[in-house]
PDB file of C-alpha atoms in Angstrom:
ATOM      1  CA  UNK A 142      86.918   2.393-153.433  1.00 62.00           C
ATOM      2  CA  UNK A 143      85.863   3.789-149.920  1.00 73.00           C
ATOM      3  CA  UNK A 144      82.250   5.997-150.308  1.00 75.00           C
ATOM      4  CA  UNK A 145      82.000   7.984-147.076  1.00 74.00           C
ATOM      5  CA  UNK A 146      78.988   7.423-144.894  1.00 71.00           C
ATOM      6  CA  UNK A 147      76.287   9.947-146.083  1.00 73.00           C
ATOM      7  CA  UNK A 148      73.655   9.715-143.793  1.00 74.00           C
ATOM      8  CA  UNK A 149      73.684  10.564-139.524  1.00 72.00           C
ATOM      9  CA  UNK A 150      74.200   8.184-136.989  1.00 67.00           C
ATOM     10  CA  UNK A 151      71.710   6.771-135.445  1.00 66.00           C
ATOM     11  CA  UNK A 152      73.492   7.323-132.124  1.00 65.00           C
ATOM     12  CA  UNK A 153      73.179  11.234-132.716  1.00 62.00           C
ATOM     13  CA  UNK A 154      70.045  11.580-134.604  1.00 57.00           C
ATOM     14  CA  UNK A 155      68.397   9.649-131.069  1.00 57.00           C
ATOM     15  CA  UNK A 156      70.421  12.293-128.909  1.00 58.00           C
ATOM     16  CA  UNK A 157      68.650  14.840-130.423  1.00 57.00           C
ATOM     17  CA  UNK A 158      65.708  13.341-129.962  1.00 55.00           C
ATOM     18  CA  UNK A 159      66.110  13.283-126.598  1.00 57.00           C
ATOM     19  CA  UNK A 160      67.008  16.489-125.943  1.00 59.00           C
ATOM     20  CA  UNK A 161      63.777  17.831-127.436  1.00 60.00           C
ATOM     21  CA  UNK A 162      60.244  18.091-125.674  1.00 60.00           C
ATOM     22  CA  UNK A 163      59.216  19.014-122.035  1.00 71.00           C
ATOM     23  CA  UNK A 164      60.681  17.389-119.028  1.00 81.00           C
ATOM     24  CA  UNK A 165      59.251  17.100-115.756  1.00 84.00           C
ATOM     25  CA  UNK A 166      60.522  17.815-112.430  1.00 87.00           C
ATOM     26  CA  UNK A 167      60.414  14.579-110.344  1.00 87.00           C
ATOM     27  CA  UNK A 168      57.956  16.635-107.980  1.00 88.00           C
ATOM     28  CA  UNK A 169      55.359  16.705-110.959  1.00 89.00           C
ATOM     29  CA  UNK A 170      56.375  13.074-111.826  1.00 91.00           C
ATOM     30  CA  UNK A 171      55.018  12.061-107.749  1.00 92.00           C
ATOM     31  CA  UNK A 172      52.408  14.243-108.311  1.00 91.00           C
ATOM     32  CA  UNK A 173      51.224  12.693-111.088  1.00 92.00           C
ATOM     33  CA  UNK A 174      51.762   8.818-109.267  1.00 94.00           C
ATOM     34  CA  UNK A 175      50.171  10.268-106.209  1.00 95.00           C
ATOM     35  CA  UNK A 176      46.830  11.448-107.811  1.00 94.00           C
ATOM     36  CA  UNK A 177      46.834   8.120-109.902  1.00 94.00           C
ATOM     37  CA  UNK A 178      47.064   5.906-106.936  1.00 96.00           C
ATOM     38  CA  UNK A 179      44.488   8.103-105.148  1.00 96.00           C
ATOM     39  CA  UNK A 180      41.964   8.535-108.119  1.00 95.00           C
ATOM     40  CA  UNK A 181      41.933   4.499-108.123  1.00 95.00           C
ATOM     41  CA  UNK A 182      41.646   4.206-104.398  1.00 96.00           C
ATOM     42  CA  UNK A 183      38.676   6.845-105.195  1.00 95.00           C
ATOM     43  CA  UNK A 184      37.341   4.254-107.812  1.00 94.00           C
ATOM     44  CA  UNK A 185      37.540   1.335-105.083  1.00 94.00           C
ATOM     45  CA  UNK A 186      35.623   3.155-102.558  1.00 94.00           C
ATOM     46  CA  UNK A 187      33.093   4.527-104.698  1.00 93.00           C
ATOM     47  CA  UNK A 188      32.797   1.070-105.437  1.00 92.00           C
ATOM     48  CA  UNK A 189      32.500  -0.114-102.079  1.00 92.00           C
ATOM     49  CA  UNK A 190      29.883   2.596-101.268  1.00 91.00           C
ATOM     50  CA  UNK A 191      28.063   1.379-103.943  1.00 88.00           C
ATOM     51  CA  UNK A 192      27.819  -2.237-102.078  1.00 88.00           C
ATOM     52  CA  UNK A 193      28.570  -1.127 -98.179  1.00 88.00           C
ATOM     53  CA  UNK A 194      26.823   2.261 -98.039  1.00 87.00           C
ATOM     54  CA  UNK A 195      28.529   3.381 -94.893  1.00 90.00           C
ATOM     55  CA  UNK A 196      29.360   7.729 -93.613  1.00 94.00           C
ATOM     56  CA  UNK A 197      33.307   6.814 -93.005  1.00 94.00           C
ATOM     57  CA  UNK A 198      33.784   5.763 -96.774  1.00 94.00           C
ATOM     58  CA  UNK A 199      31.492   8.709 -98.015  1.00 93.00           C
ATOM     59  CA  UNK A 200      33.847  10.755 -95.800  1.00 96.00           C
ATOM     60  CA  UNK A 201      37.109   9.151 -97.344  1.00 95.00           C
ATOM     61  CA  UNK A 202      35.372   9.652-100.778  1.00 94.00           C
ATOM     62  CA  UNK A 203      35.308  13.447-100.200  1.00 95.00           C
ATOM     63  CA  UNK A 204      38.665  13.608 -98.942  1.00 96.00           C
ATOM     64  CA  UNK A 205      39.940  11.643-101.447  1.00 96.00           C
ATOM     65  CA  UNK A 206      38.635  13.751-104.079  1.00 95.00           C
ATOM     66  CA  UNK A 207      39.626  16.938-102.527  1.00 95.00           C
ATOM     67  CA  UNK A 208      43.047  15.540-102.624  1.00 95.00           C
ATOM     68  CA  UNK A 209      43.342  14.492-106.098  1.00 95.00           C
ATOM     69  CA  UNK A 210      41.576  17.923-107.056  1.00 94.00           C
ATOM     70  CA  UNK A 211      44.570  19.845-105.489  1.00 93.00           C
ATOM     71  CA  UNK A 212      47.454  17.108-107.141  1.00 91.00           C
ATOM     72  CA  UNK A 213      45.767  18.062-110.351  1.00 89.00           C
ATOM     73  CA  UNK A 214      45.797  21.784-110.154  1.00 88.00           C
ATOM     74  CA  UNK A 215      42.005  21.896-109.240  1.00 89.00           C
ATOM     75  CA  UNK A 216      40.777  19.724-111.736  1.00 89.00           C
ATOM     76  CA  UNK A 217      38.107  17.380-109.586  1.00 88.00           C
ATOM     77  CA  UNK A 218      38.775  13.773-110.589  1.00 87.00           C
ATOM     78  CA  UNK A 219      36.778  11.407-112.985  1.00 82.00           C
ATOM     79  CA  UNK A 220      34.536   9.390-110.887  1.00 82.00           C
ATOM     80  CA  UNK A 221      33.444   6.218-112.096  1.00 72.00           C
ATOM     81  CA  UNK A 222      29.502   4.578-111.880  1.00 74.00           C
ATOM     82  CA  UNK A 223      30.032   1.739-109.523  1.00 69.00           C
ATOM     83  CA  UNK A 224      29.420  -1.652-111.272  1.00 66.00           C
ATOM     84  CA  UNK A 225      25.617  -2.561-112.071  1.00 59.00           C
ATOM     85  CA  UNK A 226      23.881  -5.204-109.915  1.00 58.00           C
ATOM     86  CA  UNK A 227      25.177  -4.088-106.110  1.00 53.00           C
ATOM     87  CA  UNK A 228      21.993  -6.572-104.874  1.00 54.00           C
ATOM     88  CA  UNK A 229      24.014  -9.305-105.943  1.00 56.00           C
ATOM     89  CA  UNK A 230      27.081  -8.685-103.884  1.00 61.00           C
ATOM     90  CA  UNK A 231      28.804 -11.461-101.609  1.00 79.00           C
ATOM     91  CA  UNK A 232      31.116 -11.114 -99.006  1.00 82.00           C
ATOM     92  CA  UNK A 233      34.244 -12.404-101.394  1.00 86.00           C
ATOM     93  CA  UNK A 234      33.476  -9.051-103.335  1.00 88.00           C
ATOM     94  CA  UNK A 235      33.002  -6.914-101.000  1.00 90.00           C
ATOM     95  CA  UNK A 236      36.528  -8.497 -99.393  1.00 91.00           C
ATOM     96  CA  UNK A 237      38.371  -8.204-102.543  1.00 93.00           C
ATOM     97  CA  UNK A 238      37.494  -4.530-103.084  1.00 93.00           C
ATOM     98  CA  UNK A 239      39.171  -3.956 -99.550  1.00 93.00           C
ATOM     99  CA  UNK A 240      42.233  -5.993-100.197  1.00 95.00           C
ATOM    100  CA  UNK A 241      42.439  -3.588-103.375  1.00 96.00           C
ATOM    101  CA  UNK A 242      41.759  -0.758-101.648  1.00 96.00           C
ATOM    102  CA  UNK A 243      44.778  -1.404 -99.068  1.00 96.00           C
ATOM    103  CA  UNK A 244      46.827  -2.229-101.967  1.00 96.00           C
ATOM    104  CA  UNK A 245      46.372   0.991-103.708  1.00 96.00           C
ATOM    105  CA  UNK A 246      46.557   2.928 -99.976  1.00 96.00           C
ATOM    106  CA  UNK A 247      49.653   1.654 -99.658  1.00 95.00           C
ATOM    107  CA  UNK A 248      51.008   2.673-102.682  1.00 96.00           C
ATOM    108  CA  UNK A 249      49.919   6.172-102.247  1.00 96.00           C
ATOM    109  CA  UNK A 250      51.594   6.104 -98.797  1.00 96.00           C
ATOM    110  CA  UNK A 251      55.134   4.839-100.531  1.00 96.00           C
ATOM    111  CA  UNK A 252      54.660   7.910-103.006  1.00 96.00           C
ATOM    112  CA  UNK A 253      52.930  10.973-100.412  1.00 96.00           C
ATOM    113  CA  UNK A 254      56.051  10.084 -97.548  1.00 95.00           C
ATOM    114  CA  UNK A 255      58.676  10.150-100.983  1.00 93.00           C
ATOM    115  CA  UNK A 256      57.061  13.342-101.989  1.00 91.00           C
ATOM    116  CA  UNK A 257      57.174  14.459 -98.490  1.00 93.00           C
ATOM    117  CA  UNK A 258      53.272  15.460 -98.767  1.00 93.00           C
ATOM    118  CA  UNK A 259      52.405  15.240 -94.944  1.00 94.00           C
ATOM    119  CA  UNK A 260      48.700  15.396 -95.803  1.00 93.00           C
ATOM    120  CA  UNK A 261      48.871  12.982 -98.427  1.00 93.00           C
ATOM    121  CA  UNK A 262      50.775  10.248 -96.328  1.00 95.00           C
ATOM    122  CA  UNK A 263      48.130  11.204 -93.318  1.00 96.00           C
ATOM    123  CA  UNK A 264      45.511  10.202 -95.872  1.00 95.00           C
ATOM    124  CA  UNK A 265      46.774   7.022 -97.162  1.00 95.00           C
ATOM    125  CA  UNK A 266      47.874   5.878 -94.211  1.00 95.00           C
ATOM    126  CA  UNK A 267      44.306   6.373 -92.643  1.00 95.00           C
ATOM    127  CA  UNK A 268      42.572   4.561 -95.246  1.00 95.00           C
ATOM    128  CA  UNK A 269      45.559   1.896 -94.834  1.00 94.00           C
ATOM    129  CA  UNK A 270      44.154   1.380 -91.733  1.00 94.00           C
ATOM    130  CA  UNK A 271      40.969   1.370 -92.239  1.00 94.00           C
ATOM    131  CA  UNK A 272      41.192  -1.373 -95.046  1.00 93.00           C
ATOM    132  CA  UNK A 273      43.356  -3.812 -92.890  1.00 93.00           C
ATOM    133  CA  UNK A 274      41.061  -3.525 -89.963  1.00 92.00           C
ATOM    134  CA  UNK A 275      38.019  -4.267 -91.740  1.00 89.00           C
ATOM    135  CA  UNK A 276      39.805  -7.396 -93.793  1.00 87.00           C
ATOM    136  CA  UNK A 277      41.512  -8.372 -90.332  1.00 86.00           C
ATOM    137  CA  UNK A 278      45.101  -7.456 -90.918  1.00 82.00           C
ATOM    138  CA  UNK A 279      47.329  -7.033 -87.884  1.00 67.00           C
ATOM    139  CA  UNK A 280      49.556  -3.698 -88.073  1.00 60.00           C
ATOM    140  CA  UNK A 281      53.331  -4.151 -87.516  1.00 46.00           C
ATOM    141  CA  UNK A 282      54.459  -2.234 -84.627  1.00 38.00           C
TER     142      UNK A 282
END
């Protein structure tokens, strides 16, 4: 009448799964975030270069790259062609690449200061900065 159960659980067969397979530390998780958030910021100002050729955001470019090398254990990053036709920029462009740009700075500040990478959070706070004064963004004090 009663036929015992003759396969596992699924309760212990996805235990075991879990148990299984490298684990990060939450150091190499932020590490990880960080150099995503400042590989994108890269992308943005490369992009900006591209359409505002300017020394400060060739400077930040460097930086930024040196940065993301050393997150990624000396790998330099990918660096992406900025888009074709930079003659037929306008203003709105140009604006929203620095409204992304202090977007992604700030999310790279939120993960440097919770990684407690000084130099990181220096960084990403400069370019911070530097994106809300050129799209007119008062700081809070």
């Amino acid at each position: 009448m009663y036929e015992p159960i003759r396969t596992k659980s699924v309760h212990t067969m996805a235990e075991t799964r879990m148990n299984h397979g490298p684990h990060r530390s939450r150091e190499e998780e932020l590490d990880i975030r960080l150099a995503g958030h400042l590989t994108a910021l890269l992308t943005v100002t490369d992009e900006l270069r591209a359409l505002t050729p300017d020394a400060s955001l060739d400077d930040a470019a460097r930086r930024l790259a040196e940065r993301v090398a050393r997150l990624s254990g000396g790998h330099p990053p990918l660096r992406a062609m900025p888009s074709a036709g930079t003659s037929a920029w306008t203003a709105s462009r140009v604006a929203s690449l620095h409204q992304r740009a202090h977007t992604l700075a700030g999310q790279a500040l939120v993960v440097a200061t919770s990684r407690g990478d000084v130099a990181g959070s220096a960084l990403a706070a400069e370019r911070l900065r530097a994106h809300a004064t050129t799209l007119g963004i008062a700081e809070a004090a």
